[in-house]
Short mmCIF file of C-alpha atoms and ligand atoms in Angstrom, two decimals:
data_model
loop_
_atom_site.label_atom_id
_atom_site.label_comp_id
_atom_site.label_asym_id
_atom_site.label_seq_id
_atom_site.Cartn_x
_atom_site.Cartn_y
_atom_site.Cartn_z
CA UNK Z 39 -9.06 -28.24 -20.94
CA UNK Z 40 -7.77 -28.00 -17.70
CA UNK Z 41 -8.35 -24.84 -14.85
CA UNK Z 42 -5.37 -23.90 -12.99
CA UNK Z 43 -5.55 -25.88 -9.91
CA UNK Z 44 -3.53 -23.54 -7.72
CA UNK Z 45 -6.93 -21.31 -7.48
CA UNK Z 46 -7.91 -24.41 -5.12
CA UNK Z 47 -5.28 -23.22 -2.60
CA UNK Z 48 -6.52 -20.26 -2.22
CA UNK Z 49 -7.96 -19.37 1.13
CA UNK Z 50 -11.59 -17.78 0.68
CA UNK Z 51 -11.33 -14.13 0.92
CA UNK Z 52 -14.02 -13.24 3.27
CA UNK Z 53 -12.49 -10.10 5.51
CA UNK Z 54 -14.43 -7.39 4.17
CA UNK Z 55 -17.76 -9.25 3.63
CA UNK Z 56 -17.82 -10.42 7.01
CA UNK Z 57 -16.99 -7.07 8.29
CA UNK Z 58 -19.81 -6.19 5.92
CA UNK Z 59 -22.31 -8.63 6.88
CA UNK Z 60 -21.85 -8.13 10.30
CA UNK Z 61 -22.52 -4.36 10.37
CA UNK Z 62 -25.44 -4.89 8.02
CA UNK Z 63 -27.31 -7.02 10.37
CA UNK Z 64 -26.22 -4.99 13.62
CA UNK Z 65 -27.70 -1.98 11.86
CA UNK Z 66 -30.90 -4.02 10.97
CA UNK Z 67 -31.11 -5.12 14.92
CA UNK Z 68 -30.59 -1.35 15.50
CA UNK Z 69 -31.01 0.85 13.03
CA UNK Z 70 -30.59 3.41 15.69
CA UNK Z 71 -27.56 3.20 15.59
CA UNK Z 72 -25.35 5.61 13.86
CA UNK Z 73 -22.17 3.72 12.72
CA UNK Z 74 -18.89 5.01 11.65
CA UNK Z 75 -16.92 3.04 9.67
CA UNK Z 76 -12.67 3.24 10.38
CA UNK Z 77 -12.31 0.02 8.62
CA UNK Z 78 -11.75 0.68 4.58
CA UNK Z 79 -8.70 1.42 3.12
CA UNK Z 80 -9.95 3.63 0.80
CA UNK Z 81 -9.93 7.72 0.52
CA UNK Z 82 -12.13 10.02 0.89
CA UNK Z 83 -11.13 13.54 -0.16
CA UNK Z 84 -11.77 14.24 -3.91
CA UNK Z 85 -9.23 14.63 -6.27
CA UNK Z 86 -7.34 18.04 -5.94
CA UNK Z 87 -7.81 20.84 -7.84
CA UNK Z 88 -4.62 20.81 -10.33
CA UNK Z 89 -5.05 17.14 -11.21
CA UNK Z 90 -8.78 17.98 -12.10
CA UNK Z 91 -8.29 21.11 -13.74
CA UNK Z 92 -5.86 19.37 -16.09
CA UNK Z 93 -8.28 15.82 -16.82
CA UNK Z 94 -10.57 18.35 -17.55
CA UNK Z 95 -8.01 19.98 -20.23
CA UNK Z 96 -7.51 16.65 -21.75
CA UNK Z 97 -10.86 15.93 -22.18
CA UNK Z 98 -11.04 19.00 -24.51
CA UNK Z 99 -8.00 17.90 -26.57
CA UNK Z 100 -9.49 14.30 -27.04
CA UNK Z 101 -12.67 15.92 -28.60
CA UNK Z 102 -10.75 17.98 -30.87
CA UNK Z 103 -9.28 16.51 -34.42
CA UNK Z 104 -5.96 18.08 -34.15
CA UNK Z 105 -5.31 17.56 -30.10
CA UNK Z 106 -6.98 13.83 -30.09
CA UNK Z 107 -4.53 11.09 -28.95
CA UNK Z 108 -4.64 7.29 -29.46
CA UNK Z 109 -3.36 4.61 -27.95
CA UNK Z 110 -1.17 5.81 -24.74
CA UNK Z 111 2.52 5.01 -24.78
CA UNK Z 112 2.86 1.56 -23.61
CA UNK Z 113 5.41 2.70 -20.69
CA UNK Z 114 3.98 5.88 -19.95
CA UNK Z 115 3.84 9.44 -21.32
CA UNK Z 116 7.24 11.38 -21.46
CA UNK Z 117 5.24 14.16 -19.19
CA UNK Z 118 4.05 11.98 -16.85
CA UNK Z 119 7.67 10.16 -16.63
CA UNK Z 120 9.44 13.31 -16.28
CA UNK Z 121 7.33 14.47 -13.53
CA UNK Z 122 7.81 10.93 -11.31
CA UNK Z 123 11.55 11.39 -11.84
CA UNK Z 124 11.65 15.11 -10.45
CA UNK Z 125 9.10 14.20 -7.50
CA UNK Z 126 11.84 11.28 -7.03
CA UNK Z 127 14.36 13.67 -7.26
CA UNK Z 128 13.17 16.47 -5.15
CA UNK Z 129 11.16 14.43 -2.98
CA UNK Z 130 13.93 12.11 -2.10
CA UNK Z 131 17.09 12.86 -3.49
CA UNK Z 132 17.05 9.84 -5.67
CA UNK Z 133 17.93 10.06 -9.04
CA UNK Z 134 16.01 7.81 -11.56
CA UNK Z 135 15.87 7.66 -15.53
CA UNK Z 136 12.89 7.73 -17.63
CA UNK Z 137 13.57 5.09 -18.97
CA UNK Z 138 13.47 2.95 -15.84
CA UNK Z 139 10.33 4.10 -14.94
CA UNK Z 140 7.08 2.35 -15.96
CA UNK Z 141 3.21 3.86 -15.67
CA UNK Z 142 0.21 1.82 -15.08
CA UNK Z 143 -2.88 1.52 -13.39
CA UNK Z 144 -2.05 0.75 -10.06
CA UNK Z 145 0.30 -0.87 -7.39
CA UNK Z 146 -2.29 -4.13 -7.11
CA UNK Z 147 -2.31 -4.77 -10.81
CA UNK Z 148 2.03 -4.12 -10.70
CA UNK Z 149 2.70 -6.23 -7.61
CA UNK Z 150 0.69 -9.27 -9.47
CA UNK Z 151 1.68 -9.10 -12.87
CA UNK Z 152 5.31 -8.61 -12.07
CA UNK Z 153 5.29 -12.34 -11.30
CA UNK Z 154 4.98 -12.79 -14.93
CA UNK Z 155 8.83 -12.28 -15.06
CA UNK Z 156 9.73 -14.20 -12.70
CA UNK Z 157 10.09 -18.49 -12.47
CA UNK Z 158 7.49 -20.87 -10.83
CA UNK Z 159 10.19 -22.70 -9.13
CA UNK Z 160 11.58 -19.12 -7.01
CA UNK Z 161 10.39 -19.38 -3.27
CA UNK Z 162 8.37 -16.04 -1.86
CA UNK Z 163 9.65 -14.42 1.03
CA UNK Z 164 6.13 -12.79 2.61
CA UNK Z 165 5.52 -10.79 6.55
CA UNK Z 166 2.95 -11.82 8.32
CA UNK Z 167 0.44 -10.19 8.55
CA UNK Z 168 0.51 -8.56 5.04
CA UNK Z 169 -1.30 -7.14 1.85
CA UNK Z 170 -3.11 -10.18 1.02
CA UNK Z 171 -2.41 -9.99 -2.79
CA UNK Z 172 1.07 -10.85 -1.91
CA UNK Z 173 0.00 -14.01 -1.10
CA UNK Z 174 -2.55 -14.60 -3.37
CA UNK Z 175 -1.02 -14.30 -6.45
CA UNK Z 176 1.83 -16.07 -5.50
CA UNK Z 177 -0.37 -18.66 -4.48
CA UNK Z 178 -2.28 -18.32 -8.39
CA UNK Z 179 1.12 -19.25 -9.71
CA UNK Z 180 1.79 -21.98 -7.40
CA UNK Z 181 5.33 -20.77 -6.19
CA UNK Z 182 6.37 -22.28 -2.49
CA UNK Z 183 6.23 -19.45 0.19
CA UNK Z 184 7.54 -18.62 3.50
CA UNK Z 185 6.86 -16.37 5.99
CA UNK Z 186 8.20 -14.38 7.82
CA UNK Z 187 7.11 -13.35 11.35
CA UNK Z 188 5.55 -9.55 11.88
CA UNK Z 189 5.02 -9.35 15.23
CA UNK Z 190 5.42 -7.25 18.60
CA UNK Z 191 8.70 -8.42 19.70
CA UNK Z 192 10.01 -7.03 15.85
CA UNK Z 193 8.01 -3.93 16.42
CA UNK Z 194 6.09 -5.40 13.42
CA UNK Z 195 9.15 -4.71 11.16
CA UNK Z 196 10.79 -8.28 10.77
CA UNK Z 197 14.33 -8.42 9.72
CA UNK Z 198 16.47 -11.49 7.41
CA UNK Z 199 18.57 -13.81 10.02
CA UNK Z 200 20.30 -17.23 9.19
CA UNK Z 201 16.84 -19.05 8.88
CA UNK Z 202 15.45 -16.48 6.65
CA UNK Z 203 14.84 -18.14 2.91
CA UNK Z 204 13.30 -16.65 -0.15
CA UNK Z 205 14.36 -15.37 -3.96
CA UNK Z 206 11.61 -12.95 -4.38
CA UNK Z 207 10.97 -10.82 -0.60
CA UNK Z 208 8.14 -8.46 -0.66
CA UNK Z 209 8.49 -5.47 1.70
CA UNK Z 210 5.93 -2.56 2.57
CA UNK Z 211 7.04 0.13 3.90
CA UNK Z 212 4.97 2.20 5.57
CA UNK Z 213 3.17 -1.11 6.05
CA UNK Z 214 -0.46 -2.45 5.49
CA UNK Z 215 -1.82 -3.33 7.92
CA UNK Z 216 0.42 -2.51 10.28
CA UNK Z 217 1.62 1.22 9.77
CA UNK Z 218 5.56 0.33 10.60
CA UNK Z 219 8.07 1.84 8.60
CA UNK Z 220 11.48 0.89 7.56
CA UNK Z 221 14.51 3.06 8.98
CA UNK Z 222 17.55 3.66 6.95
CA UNK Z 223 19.46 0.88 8.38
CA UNK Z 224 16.88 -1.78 8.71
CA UNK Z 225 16.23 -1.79 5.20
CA UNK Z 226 20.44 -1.54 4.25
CA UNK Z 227 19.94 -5.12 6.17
CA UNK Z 228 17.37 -6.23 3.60
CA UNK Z 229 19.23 -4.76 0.69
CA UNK Z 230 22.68 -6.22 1.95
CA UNK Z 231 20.35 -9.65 2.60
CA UNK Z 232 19.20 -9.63 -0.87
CA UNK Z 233 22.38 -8.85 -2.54
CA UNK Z 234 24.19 -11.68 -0.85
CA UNK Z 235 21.42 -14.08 -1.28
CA UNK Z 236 20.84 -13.76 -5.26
CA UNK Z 237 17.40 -12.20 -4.15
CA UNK Z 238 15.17 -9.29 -5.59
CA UNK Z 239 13.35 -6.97 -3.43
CA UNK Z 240 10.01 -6.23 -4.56
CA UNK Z 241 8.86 -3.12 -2.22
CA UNK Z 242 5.50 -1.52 -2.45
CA UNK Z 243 5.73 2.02 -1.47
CA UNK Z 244 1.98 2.77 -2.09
CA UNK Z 245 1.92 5.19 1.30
CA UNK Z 246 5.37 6.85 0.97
CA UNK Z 247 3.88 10.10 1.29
CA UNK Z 248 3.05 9.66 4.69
CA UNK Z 249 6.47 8.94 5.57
CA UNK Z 250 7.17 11.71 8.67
CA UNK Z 251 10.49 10.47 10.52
CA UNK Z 252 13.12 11.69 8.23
CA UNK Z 253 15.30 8.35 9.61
CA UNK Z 254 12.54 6.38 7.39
CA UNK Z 255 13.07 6.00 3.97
CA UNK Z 256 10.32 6.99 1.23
CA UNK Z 257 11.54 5.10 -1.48
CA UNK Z 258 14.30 1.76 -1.26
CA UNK Z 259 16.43 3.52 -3.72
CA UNK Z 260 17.48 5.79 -0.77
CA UNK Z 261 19.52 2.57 0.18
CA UNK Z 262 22.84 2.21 -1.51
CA UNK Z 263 22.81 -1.61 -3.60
CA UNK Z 264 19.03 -1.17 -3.60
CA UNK Z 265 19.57 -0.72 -7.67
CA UNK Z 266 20.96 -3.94 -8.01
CA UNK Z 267 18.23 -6.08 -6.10
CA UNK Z 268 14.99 -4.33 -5.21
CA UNK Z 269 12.04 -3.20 -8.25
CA UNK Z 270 10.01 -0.35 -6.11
CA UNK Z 271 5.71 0.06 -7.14
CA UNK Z 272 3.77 3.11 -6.18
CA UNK Z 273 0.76 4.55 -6.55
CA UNK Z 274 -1.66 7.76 -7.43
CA UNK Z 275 -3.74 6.11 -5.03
CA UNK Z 276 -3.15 6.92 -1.70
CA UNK Z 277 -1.23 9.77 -2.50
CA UNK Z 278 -3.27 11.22 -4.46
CA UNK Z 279 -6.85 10.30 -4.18
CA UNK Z 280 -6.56 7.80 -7.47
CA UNK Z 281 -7.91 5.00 -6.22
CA UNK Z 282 -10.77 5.52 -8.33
CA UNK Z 283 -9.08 6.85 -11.24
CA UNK Z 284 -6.25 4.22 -11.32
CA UNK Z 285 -2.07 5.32 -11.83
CA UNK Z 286 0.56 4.06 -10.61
CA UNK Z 287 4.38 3.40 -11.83
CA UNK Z 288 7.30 0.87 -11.59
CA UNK Z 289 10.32 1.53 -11.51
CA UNK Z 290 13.26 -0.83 -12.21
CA UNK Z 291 16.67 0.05 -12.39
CA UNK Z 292 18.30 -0.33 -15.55
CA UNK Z 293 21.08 -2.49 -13.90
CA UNK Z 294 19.20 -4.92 -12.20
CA UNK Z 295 19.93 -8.20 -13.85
CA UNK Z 296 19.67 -12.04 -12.86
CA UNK Z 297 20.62 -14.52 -14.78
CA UNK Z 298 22.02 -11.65 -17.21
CA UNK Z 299 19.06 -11.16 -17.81
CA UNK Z 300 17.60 -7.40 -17.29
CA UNK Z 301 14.34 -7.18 -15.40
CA UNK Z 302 13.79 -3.99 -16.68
CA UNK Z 303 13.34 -5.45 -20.54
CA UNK Z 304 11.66 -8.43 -19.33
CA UNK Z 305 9.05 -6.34 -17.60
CA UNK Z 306 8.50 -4.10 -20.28
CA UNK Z 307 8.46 -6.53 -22.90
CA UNK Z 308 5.59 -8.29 -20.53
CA UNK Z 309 4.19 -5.07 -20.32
CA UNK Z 310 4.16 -4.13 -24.47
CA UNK Z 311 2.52 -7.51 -24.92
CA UNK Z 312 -0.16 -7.75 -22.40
CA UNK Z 313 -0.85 -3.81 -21.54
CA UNK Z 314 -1.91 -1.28 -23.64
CA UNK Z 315 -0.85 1.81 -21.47
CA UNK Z 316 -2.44 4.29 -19.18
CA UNK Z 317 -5.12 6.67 -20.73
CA UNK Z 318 -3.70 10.22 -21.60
CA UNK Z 319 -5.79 12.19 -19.54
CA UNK Z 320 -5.89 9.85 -16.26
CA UNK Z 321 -1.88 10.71 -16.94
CA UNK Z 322 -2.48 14.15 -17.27
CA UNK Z 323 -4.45 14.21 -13.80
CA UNK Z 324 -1.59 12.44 -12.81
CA UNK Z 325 1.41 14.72 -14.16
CA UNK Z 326 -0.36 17.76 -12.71
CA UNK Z 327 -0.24 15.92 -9.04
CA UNK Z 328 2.82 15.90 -9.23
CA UNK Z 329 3.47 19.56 -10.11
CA UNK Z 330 4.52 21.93 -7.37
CA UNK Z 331 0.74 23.35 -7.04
CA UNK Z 332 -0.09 19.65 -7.09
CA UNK Z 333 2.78 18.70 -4.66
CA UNK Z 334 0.96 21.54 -2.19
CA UNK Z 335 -2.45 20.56 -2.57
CA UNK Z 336 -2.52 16.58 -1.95
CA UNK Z 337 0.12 17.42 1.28
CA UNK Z 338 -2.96 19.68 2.13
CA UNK Z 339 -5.46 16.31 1.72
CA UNK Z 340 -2.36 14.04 3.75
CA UNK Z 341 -2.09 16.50 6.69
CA UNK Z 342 -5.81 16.25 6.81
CA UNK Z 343 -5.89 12.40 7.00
CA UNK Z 344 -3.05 13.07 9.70
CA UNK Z 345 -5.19 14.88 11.76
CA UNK Z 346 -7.49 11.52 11.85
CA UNK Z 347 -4.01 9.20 13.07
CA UNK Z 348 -2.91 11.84 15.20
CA UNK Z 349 -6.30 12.37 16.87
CA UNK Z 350 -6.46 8.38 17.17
CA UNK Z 351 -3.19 8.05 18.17
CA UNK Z 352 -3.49 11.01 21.29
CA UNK Z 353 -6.66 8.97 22.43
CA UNK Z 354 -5.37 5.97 22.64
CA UNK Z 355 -1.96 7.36 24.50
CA UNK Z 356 -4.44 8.64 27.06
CA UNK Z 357 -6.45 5.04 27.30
CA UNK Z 358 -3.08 3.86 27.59
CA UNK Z 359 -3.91 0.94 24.69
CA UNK Z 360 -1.03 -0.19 22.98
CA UNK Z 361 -0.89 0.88 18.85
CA UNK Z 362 1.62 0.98 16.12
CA UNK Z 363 1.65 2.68 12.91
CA UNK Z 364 -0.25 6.04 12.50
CA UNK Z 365 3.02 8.29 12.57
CA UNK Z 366 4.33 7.31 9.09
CA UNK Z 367 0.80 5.88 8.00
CA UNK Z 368 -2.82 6.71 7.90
CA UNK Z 369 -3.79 3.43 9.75
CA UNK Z 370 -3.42 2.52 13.59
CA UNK Z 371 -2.64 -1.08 14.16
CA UNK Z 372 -4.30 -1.31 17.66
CA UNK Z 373 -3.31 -4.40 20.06
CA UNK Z 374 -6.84 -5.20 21.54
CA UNK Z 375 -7.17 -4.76 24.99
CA UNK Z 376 -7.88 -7.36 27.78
CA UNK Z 377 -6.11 -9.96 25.58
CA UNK Z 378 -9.14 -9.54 23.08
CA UNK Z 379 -9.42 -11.59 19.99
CA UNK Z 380 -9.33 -9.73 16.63
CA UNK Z 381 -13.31 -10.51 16.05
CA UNK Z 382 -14.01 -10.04 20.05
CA UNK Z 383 -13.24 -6.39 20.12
CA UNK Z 384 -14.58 -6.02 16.28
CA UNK Z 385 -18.05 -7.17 18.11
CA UNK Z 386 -17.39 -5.36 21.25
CA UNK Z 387 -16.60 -1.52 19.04
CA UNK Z 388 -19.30 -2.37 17.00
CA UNK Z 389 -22.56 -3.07 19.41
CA UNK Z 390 -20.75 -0.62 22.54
CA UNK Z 391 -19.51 2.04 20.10
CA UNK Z 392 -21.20 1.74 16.96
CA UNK Z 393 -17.59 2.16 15.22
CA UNK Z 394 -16.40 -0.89 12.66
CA UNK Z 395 -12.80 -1.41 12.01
CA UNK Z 396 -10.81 -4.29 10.55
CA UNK Z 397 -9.75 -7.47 12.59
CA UNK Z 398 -6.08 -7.95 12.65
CA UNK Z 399 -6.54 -11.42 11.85
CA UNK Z 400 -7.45 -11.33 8.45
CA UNK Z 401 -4.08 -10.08 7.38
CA UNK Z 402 -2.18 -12.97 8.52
CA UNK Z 403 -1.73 -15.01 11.52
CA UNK Z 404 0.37 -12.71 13.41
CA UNK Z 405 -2.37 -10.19 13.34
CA UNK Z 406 -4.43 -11.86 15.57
CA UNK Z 407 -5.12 -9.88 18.58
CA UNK Z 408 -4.48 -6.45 16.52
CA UNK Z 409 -7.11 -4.07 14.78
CA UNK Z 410 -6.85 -1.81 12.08
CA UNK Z 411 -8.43 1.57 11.87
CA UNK Z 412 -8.02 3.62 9.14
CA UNK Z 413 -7.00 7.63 9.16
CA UNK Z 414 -8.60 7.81 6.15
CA UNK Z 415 -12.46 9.33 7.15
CA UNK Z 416 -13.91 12.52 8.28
CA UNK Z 417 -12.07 14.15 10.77
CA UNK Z 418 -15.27 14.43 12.99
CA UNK Z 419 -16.69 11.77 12.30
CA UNK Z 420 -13.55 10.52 13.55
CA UNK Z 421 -13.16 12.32 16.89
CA UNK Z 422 -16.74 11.05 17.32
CA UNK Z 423 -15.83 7.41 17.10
CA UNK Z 424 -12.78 8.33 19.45
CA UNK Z 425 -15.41 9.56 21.92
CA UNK Z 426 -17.45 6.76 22.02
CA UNK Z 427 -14.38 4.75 22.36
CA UNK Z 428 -12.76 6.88 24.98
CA UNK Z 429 -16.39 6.46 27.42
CA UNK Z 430 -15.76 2.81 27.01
CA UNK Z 431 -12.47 2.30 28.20
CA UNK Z 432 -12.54 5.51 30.70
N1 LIG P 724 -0.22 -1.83 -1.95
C1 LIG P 724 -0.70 -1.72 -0.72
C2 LIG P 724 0.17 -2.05 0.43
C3 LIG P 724 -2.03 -1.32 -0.49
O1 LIG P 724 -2.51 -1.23 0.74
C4 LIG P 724 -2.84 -1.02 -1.60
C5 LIG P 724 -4.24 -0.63 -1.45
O2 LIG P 724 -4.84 -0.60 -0.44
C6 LIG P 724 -2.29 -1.16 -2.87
C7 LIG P 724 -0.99 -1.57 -3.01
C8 LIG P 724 -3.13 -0.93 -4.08
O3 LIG P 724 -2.81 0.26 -4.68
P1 LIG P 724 -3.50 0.66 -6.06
O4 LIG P 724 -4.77 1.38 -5.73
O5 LIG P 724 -2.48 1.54 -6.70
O6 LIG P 724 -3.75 -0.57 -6.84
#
């Protein structure tokens, strides 16, 4: 028996429990100290009131004989697929069929397993600084990758030119870490790129919702050819609150073929072999999300995590430090000031300000020299980070 030596190549994954690590022993030094944490990813509001009210409904039917359901569909329930092609729909104007639609538990678990479909020999196409799963998993499978350079002088949204190489391109837009979003026409040139190139688009669109500049696209399907060469993954999570409770959906065109071969039957014949479907009442929560009390509600949570980028984003226009992101995103991608190193200002917010965030540089090599705080906390617990922040630089 032999391991799969790829896993070798892996670079250790030691972001978080540094940032970890070092806040734990600060706060042992000083347990004084009342620290904030801007640094995780993760929500904080609870799950809104319509998707609750209806897990709770579906609990009841699973305890009762006549209303107890089985094994999920394997692709998703028709309710829940109805409702992510009406959101699509109203939401965006695009127009997608059931059928091409695929639930699951998340965006991670979709942008990973998707590889399954695809040939060891393809090269990856990956912006740095990204999503580090990108790389990861592509590393796990031992495909060859390139990158591709996300950095100031692209406004952090890197476009295809003549050197530009890669069959499978991963895009996020609104981007993590970064917070920059796609326009209309930058991603046409991606879509026109992949098209002429024989490549597929795979675009994670896990913080759509906080898409605000209507020239910004919400989904890659907005972009005509898009059905021909991109497969688009989103989430419950961000959205919604699900990162606990775990949905998400792809979708793939029904056209999109290589090698006339469609992507859409390879993935769910992958999917029908190796997944046994979402459970009915995490897709019930999810269905009712996405009804127009639902719609109402979770716009209620984004506006308040909005609050957090916008209150971020006016204090750091007034300290005149340089930031991207936070107007179609919940994060701030900060450029450290003074030339700081990602882990120099890291120290410096943590033992002046008592506020952790996450070092650019652990996203990539082009994030060196950047930060990322998140808009996803308490709104004042926020604006009392911002203080503290705003007495250091005054
Ligand atoms: N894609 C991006 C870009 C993310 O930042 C995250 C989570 O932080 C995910 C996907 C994961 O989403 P999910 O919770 O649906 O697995």
């Amino acid at each position: 028996m032999k391991i799969n030596a790829n896993f070798a190549n892996l670079k250790p994954s030691y972001l978080f429990r540094d940032i970890a690590q070092k806040t734990a022993e600060y706060k042992a030094a000083h347990p004084e100290t009342d620290i904030i944490k801007m640094g995780i990813g993760d929500v904080t509001l609870p799950l809104c009131k319509a998707a609750v009210t209806a897990m709770e409904k579906a609990v009841a039917e699973m305890g009762n004989k006549e209303t107890f359901h089985g094994y999920p569909e394997a692709f998703g329930e028709s309710f829940l697929l109805e409702a992510i092609s009406n959101y699509y729909k109203k939401e965006m104007g695009v127009r997608l069929d059931t059928n091409e639609i695929c639930v699951t538990c998340g965006a991670k678990e979709d942008v990973s397993n998707i590889l399954d479909i695809f040939s060891a020999d393809n090269t990856v196409l990956i912006p740095d600084p990204v999503y580090p799963v990108y790389y990861d998993t592509n590393v796990m499978d031992g495909r060859k990758i390139n990158f591709i350079s996300s950095n100031e002088s692209n406004s952090f949204l890197p476009l295809p030119d003549e050197n530009t190489k890669g069959d499978i391109i991963y895009l996020c837009s609104p981007n993590n870490p970064t917070g920059a979003a796609y326009t209309r026409d930058q991603l046409k040139i991606w879509v026109d790129f992949a098209l002429s190139h024989d490549a597929v688009i795979l675009y994670d669109a896990a913080y759509e919702i906080f898409v605000s500049d209507p020239d910004c696209p919400r989904s890659i399907f907005e972009i005509e050819g898009a059905e021909k060469c991109a497969v688009e993954f989103c989430s419950f999570s961000k959205t919604a609150g699900f990162t606990g409770t775990r949905c998400g959906y792809t979708v793939i065109p029904s056209e999109l073929s290589f090698d006339n071969t469609s992507l859409l039957s390879l993935w769910k014949r992958r999917q029908s072999t190796k997944f046994n479907g979402v459970a009915y009442i995490i897709q019930r929560g999810a269905a009712a999300v996405l009804s127009d009390e639902g719609v109402k509600q979770i716009r209620e949570n984004i506006n308040y995590y909005r609050t957090n980028t916008a209150n971020m984003m006016n204090t750091f226009d007034k300290l005149n430090i340089k930031y991207y992101g936070g107007k179609n995103s919940p994060y701030i991608w900060l450029k450290c000031p003074n030339n700081m190193k990602s882990w120099e200002f890291f120290d410096l917010l943590l033992t002046k300000c008592g506020v952790v965030g996450t070092p650019g540089e652990g996203f990539g090599v082009n994030g060196e020299g950047f930060f990322r705080l998140s808009g996803f906390g308490d709104v004042n617990r926020t604006l009392e980070a911002l203080q503290r922040i705003q007495k250091l630089f005054e």
